[in-house]
Tab-separated table of C-alpha atoms and ligand atoms in Angstrom:
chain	number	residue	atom	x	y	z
A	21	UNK	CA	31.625	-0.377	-9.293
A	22	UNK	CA	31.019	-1.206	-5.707
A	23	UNK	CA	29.428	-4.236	-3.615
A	24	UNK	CA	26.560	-3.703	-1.168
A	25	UNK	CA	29.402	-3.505	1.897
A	26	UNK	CA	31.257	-1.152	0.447
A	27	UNK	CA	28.470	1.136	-0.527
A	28	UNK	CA	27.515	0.440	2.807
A	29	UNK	CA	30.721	1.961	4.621
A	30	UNK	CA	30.385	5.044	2.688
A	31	UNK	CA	27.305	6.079	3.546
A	32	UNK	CA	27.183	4.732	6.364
A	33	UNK	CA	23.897	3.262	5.547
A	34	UNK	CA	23.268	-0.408	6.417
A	35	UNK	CA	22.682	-3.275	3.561
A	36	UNK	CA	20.041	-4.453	5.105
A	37	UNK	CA	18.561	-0.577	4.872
A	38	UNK	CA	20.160	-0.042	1.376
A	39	UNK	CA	18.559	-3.176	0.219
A	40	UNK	CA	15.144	-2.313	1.516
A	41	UNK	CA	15.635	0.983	-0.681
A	42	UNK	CA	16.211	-0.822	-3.311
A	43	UNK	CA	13.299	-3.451	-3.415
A	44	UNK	CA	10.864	-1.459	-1.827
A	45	UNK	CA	11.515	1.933	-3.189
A	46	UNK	CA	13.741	0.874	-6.269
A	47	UNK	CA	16.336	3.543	-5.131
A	48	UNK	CA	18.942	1.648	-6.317
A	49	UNK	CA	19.907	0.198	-10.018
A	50	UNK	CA	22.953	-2.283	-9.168
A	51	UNK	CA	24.254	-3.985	-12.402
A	52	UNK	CA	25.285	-8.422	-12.184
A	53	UNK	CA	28.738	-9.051	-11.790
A	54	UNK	CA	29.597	-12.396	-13.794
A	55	UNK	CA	29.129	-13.778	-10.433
A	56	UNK	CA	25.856	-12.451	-10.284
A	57	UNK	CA	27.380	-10.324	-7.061
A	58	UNK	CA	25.236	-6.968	-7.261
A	59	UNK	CA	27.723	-3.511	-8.454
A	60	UNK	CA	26.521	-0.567	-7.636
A	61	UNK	CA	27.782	2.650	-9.385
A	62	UNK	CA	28.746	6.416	-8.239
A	63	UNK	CA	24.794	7.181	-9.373
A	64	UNK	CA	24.103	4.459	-6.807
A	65	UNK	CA	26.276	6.808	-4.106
A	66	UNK	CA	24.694	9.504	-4.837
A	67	UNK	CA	21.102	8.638	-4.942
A	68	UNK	CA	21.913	7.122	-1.164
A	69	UNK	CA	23.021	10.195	-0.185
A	70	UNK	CA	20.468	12.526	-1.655
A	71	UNK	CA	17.766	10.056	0.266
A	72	UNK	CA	19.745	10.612	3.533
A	73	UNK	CA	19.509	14.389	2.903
A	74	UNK	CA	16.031	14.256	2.436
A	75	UNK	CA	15.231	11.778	5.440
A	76	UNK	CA	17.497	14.596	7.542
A	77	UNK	CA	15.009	17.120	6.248
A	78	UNK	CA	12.363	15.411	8.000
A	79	UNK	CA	10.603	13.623	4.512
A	80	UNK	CA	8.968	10.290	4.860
A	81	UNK	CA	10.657	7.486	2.621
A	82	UNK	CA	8.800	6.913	0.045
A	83	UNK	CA	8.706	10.844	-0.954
A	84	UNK	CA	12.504	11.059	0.120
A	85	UNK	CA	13.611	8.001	-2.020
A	86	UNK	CA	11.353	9.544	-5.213
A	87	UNK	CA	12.766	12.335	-4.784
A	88	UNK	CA	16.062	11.124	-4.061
A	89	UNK	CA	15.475	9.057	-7.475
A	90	UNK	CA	14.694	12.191	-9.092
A	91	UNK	CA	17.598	13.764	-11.734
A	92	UNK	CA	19.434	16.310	-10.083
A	93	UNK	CA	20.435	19.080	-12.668
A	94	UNK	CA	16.506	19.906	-13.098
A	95	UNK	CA	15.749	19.972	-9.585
A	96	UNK	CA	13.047	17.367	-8.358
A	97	UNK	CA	11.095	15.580	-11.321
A	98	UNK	CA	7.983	15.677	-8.953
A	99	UNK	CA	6.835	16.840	-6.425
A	100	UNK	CA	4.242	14.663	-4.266
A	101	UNK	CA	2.168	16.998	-2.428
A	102	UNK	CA	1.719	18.808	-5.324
A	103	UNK	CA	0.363	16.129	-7.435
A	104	UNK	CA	-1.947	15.306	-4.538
A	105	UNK	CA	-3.324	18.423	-4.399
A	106	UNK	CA	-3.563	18.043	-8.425
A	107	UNK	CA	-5.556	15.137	-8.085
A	108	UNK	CA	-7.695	16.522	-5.370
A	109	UNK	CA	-8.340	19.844	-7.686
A	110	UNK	CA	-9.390	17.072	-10.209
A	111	UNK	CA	-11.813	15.054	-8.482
A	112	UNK	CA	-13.181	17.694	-6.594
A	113	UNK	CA	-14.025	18.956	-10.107
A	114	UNK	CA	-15.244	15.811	-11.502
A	115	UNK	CA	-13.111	15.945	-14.123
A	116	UNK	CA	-11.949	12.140	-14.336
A	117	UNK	CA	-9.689	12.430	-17.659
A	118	UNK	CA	-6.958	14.880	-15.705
A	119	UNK	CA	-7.080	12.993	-12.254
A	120	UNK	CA	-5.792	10.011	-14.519
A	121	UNK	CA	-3.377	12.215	-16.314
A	122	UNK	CA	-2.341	12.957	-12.622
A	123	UNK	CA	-1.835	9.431	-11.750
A	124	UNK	CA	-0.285	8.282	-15.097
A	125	UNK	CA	2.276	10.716	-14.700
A	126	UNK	CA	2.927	9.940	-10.810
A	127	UNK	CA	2.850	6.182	-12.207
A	128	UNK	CA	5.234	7.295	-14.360
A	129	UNK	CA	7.940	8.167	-12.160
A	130	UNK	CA	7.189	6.927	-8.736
A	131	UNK	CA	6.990	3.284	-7.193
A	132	UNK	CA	3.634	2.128	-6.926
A	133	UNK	CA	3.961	2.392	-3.350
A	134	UNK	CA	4.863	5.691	-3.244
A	135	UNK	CA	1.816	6.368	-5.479
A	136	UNK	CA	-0.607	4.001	-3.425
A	137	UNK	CA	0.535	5.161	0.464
A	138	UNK	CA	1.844	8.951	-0.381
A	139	UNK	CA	-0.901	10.098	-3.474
A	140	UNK	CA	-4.113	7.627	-3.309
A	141	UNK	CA	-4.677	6.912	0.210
A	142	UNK	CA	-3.490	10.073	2.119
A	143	UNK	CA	-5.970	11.831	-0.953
A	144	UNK	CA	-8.824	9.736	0.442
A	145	UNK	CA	-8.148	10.163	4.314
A	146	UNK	CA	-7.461	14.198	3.373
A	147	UNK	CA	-11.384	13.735	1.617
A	148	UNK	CA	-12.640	12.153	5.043
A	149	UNK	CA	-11.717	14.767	7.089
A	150	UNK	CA	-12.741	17.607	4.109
A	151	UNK	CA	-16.350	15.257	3.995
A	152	UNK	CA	-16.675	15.704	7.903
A	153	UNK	CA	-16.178	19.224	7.957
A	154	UNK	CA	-18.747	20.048	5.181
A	155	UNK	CA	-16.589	21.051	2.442
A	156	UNK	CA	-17.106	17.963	-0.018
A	157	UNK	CA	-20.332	16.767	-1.097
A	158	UNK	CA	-21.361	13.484	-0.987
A	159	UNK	CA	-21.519	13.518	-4.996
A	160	UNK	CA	-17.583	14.493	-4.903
A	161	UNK	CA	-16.910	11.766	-2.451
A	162	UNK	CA	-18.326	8.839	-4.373
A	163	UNK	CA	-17.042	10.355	-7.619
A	164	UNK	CA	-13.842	10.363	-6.217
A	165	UNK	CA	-13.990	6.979	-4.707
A	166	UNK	CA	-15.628	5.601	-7.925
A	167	UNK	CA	-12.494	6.655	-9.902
A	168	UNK	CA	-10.443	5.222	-8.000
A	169	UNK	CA	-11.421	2.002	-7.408
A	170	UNK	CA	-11.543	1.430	-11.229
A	171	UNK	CA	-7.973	2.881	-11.080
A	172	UNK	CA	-6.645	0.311	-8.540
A	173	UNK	CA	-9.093	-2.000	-9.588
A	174	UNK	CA	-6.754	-1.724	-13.753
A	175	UNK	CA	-3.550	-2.157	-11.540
A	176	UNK	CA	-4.701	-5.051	-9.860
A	177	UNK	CA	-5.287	-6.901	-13.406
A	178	UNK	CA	-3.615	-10.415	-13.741
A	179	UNK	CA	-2.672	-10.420	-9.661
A	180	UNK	CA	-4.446	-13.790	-9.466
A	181	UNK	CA	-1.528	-15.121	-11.647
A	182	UNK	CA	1.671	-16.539	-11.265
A	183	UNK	CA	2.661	-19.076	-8.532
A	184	UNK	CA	3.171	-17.659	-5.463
A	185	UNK	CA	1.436	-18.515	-2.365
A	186	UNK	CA	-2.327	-17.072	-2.480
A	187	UNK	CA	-3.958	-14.693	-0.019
A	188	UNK	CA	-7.621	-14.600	-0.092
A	189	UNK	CA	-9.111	-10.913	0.599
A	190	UNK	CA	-11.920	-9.961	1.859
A	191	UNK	CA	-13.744	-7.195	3.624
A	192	UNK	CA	-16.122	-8.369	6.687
A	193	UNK	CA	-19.791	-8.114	6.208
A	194	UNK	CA	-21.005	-4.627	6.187
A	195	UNK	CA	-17.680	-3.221	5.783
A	196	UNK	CA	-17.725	-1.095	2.340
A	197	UNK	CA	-14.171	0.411	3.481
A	198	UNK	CA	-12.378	-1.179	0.946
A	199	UNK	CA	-9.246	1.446	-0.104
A	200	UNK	CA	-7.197	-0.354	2.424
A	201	UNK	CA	-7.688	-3.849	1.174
A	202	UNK	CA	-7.015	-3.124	-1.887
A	203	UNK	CA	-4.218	-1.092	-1.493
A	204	UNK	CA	-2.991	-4.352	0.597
A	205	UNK	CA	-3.317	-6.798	-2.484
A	206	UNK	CA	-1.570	-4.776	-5.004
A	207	UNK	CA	1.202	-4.336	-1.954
A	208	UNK	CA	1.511	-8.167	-1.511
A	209	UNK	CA	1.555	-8.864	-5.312
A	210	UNK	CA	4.502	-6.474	-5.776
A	211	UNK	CA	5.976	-9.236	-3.222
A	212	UNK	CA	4.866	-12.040	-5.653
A	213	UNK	CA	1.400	-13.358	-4.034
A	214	UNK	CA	-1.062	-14.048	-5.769
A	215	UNK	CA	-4.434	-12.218	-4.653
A	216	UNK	CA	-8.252	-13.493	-4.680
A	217	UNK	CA	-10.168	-10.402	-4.179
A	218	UNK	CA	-13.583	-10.854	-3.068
A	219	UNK	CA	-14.080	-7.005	-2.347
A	220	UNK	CA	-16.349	-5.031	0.203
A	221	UNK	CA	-19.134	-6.765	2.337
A	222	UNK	CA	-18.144	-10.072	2.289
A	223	UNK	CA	-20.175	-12.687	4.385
A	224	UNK	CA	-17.101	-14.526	6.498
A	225	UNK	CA	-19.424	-18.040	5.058
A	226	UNK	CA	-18.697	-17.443	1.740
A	227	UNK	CA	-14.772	-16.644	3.011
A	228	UNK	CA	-14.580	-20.065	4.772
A	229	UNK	CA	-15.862	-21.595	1.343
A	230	UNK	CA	-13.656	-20.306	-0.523
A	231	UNK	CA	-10.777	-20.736	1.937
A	232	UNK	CA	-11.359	-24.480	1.805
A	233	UNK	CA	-11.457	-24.842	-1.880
A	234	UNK	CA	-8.350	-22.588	-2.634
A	235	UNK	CA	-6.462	-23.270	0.320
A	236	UNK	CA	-5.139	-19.952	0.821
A	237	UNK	CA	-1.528	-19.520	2.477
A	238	UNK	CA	-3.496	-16.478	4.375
A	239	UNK	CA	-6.864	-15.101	4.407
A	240	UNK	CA	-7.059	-10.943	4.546
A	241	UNK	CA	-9.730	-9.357	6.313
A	242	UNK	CA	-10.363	-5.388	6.026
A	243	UNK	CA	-12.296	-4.077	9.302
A	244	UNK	CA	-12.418	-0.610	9.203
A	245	UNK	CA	-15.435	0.140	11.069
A	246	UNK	CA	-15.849	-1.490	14.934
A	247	UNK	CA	-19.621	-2.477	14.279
A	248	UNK	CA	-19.081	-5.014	11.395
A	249	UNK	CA	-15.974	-6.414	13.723
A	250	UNK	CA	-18.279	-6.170	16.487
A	251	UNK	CA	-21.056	-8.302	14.465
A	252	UNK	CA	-18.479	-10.891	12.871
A	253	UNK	CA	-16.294	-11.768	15.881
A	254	UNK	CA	-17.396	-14.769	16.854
A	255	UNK	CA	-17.317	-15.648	13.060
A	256	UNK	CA	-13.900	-14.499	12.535
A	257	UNK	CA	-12.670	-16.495	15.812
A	258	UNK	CA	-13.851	-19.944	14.667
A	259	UNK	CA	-11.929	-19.082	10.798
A	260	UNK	CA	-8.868	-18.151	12.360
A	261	UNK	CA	-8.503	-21.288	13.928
A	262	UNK	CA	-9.126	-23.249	10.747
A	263	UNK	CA	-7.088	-20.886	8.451
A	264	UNK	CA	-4.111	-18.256	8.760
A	265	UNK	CA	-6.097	-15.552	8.988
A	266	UNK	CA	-4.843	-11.472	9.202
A	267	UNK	CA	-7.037	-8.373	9.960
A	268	UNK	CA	-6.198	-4.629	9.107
A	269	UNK	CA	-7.966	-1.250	9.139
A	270	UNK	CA	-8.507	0.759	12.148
A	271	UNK	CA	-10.848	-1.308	14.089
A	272	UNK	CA	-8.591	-4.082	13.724
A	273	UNK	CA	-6.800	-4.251	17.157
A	274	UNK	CA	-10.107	-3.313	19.286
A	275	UNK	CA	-11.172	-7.003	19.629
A	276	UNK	CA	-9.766	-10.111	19.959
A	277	UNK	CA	-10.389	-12.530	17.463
A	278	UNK	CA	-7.859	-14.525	17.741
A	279	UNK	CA	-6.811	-13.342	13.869
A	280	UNK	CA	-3.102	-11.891	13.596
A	281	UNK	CA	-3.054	-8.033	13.558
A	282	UNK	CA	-2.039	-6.146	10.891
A	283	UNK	CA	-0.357	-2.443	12.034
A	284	UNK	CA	-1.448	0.861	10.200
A	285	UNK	CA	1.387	0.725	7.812
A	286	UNK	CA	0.714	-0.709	4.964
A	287	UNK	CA	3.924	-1.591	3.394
A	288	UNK	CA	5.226	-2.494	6.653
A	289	UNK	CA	2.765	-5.009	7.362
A	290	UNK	CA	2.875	-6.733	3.401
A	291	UNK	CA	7.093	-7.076	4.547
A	292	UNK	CA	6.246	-8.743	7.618
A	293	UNK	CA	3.820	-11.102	6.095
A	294	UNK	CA	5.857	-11.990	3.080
A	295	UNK	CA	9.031	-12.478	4.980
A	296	UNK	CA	6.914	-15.271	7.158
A	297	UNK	CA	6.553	-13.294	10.398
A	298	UNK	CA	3.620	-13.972	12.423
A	299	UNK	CA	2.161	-11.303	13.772
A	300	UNK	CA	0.844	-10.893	17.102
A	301	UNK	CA	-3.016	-11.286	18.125
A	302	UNK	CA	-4.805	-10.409	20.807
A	303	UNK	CA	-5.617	-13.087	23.155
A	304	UNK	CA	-9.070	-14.420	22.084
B	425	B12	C1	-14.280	6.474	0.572
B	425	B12	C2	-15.050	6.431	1.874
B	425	B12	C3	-16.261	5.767	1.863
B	425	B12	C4	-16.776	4.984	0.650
B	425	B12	C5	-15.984	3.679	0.554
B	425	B12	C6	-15.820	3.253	-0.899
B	425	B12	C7	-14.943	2.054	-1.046
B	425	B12	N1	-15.180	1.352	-2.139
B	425	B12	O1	-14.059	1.764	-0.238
B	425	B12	C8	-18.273	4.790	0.997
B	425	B12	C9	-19.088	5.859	0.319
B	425	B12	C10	-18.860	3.435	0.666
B	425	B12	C11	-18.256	5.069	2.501
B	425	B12	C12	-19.306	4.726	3.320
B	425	B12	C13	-19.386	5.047	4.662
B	425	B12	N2	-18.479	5.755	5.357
B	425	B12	CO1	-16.765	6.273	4.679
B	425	B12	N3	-15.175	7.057	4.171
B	425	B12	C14	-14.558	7.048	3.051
B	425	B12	C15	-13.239	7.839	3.185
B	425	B12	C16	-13.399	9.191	2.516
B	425	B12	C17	-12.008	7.143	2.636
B	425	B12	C18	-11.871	5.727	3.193
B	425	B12	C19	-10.632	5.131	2.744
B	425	B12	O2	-10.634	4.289	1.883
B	425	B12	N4	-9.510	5.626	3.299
B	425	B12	C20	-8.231	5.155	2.939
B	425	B12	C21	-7.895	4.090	3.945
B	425	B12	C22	-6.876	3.147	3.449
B	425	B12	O3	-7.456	4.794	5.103
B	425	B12	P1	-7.933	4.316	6.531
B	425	B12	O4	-9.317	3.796	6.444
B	425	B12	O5	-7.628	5.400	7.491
B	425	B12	O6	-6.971	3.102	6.790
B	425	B12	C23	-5.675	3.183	7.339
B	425	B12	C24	-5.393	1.967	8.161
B	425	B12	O7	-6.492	1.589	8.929
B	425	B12	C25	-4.978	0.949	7.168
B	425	B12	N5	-5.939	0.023	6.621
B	425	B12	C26	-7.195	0.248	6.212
B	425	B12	N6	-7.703	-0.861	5.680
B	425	B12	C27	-6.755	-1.805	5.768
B	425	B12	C28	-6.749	-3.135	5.361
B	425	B12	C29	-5.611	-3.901	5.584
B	425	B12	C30	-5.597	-5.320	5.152
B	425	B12	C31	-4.474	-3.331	6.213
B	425	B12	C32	-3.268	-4.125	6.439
B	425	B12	C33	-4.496	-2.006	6.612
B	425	B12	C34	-5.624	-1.251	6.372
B	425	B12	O8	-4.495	1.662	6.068
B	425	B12	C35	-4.723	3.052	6.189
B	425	B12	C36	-3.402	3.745	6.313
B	425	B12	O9	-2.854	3.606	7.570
B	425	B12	C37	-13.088	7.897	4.757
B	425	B12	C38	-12.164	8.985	5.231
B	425	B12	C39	-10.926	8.449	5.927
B	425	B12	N7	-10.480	9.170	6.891
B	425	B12	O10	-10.392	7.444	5.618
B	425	B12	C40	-14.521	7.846	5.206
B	425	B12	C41	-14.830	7.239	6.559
B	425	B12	C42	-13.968	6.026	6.824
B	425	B12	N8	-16.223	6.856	6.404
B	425	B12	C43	-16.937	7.080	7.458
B	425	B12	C44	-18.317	6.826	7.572
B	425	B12	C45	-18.983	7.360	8.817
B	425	B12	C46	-18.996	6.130	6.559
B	425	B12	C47	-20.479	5.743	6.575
B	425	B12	C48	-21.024	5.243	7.913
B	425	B12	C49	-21.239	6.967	6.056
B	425	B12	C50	-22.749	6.809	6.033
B	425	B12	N9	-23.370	7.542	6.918
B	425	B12	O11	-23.269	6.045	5.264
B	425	B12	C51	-20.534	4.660	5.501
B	425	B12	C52	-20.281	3.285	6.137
B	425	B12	C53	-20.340	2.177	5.130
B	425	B12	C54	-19.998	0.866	5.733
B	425	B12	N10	-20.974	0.197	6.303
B	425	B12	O12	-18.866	0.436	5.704
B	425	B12	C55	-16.110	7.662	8.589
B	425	B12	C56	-15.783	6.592	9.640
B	425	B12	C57	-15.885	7.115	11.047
B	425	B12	C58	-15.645	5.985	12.014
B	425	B12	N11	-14.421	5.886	12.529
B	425	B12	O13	-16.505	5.190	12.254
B	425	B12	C59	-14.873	8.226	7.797
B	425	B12	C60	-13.551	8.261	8.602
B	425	B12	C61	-15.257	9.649	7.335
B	425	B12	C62	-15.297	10.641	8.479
B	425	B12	N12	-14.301	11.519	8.588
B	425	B12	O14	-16.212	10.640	9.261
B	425	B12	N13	-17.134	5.695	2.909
């Protein structure tokens, strides 16, 4: 059995990296020495250097560390894209049982991250651009979209509990975007917050009430769209300097609002708040 060094200087992989793997990706199964030291084990090895392979090959991590997870003799237990385009075959066909079959299995196997960032929400940017060019109704969108909010929606059950810090989350006022902000919650749980989720369309009022009473370590904002960040500026200006307040989605770097600025990546951005970082904002 090794320690984290010594797995370290053969493959040439830094703990810090190897323990990101681990937590984030749950490459990694170390056992407790009686000193509670982590051991890793020749699996451990090997599983580090079938995710170097597939990083070499050009895979991003998540798929490269599920895969990497994966039992060799068999070849890869799944295979990502392919269960996207599962799910996709399934929505687009309204059939709801097999796009949870889909998901149970990738649930199954894969971190929920993998699931959330690789399967759910590169499935619903995919159905954007298939919506803009004419080749998904409207009915498929909102079936789709439907379905998977009640999906995330079951995974989010019992966030609210525990007692880590809380972050409030909401989306700004005529913002109905709300795959992002969810996806953000159930990323931030995983790091042991607890979420209060007040969903799409939020008026920022209601979000200053509720910031007062629960006294929220940090309040979330989603702003995908740049007229509701437009509209609420001012608004979320004068709550950012009573309350930590973040903002993420794609509008959320064209205006300054004096909130902190959440990047595009998801998981990223749940690591950086967790770990305390304050993120930059755009002078207001
Ligand atoms: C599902 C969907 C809807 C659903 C939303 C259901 C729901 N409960 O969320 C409904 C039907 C309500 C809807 C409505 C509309 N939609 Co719509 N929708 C989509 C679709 C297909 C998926 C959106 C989504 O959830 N994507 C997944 C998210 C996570 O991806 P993302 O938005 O790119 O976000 C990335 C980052 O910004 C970040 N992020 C996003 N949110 C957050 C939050 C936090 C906290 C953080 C840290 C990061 C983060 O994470 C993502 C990964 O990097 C997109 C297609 C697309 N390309 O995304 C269109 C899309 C966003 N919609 C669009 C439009 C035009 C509309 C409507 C105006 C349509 C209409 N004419 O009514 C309305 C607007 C409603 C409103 N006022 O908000 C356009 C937006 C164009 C633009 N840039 O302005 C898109 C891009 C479709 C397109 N190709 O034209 N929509």
């Amino acid at each position: 059995m090794l320690r984290i060094g010594e797995l370290s200087r053969r493959s040439g992989v830094s703990p810090e990296l190897l323990r990101a793997w681990e937590r984030r990706y749950g490459l990694l199964h170390p056992t407790r020495s009686a000193g509670g030291l982590r051991l890793y084990s020749d699996e451990d090895v090997a599983r580090v250097r079938r995710m170097q392979e597939h990083l070499d090959a050009g895979l991003a991590a998540a798929e490269a560390a599920t895969l990497a997870a994966a039992p060799t003799a068999d070849g890869p237990a799944l295979d990502i894209e392919a269960a996207r385009i599962e799910l996709a075959d399934a929505l687009d066909a309204f059939d709801e049982p097999r796009a949870h079959v889909v998901l149970d299995r990738l649930l199954a196997v894969a971190t929920l991250e993998t699931v959330l960032v690789e399967v759910i929400l590169r499935y619903l940017h995919e159905l954007g651009e298939r919506w803009a060019r004419g080749e998904v109704t409207v009915a498929q969108e909102h079936f789709a979209s439907a379905v998977l909010r009640g999906r995330l929606l079951g995974l989010a059950r019992r966030w609210g509990l525990g007692a880590g810090p809380v972050a409030l989350l909401a989306c700004l006022p005529g913002e109905q975007h709300e795959f992002g902000l969810l996806a953000f919650g159930l990323l931030l749980r995983e790091r042991g917050w607890r979420i209060t989720y007040l969903g799409a369309d939020t008026p920022l009022a209601t979000v200053d009430r509720t910031a007062e009473s629960l006294e929220p370590a940090l309040v979330v904002l989603g702003a995908i769209g740049d007229d509701p960040l437009r509209a609420a500026a001012s608004e979320v200006r004068a709550l950012a300097k009573k309350q930590r307040v973040a903002i993420g989605g794609d509008a959320a770097s064209a205006l300054a609002t004096g909130a902190e600025v959440l990047g595009p990546d998801l998981v990223a951005a749940a690591d950086r708040v967790t770990n305390g970082a304050r993120l930059g904002a755009l002078p207001s």
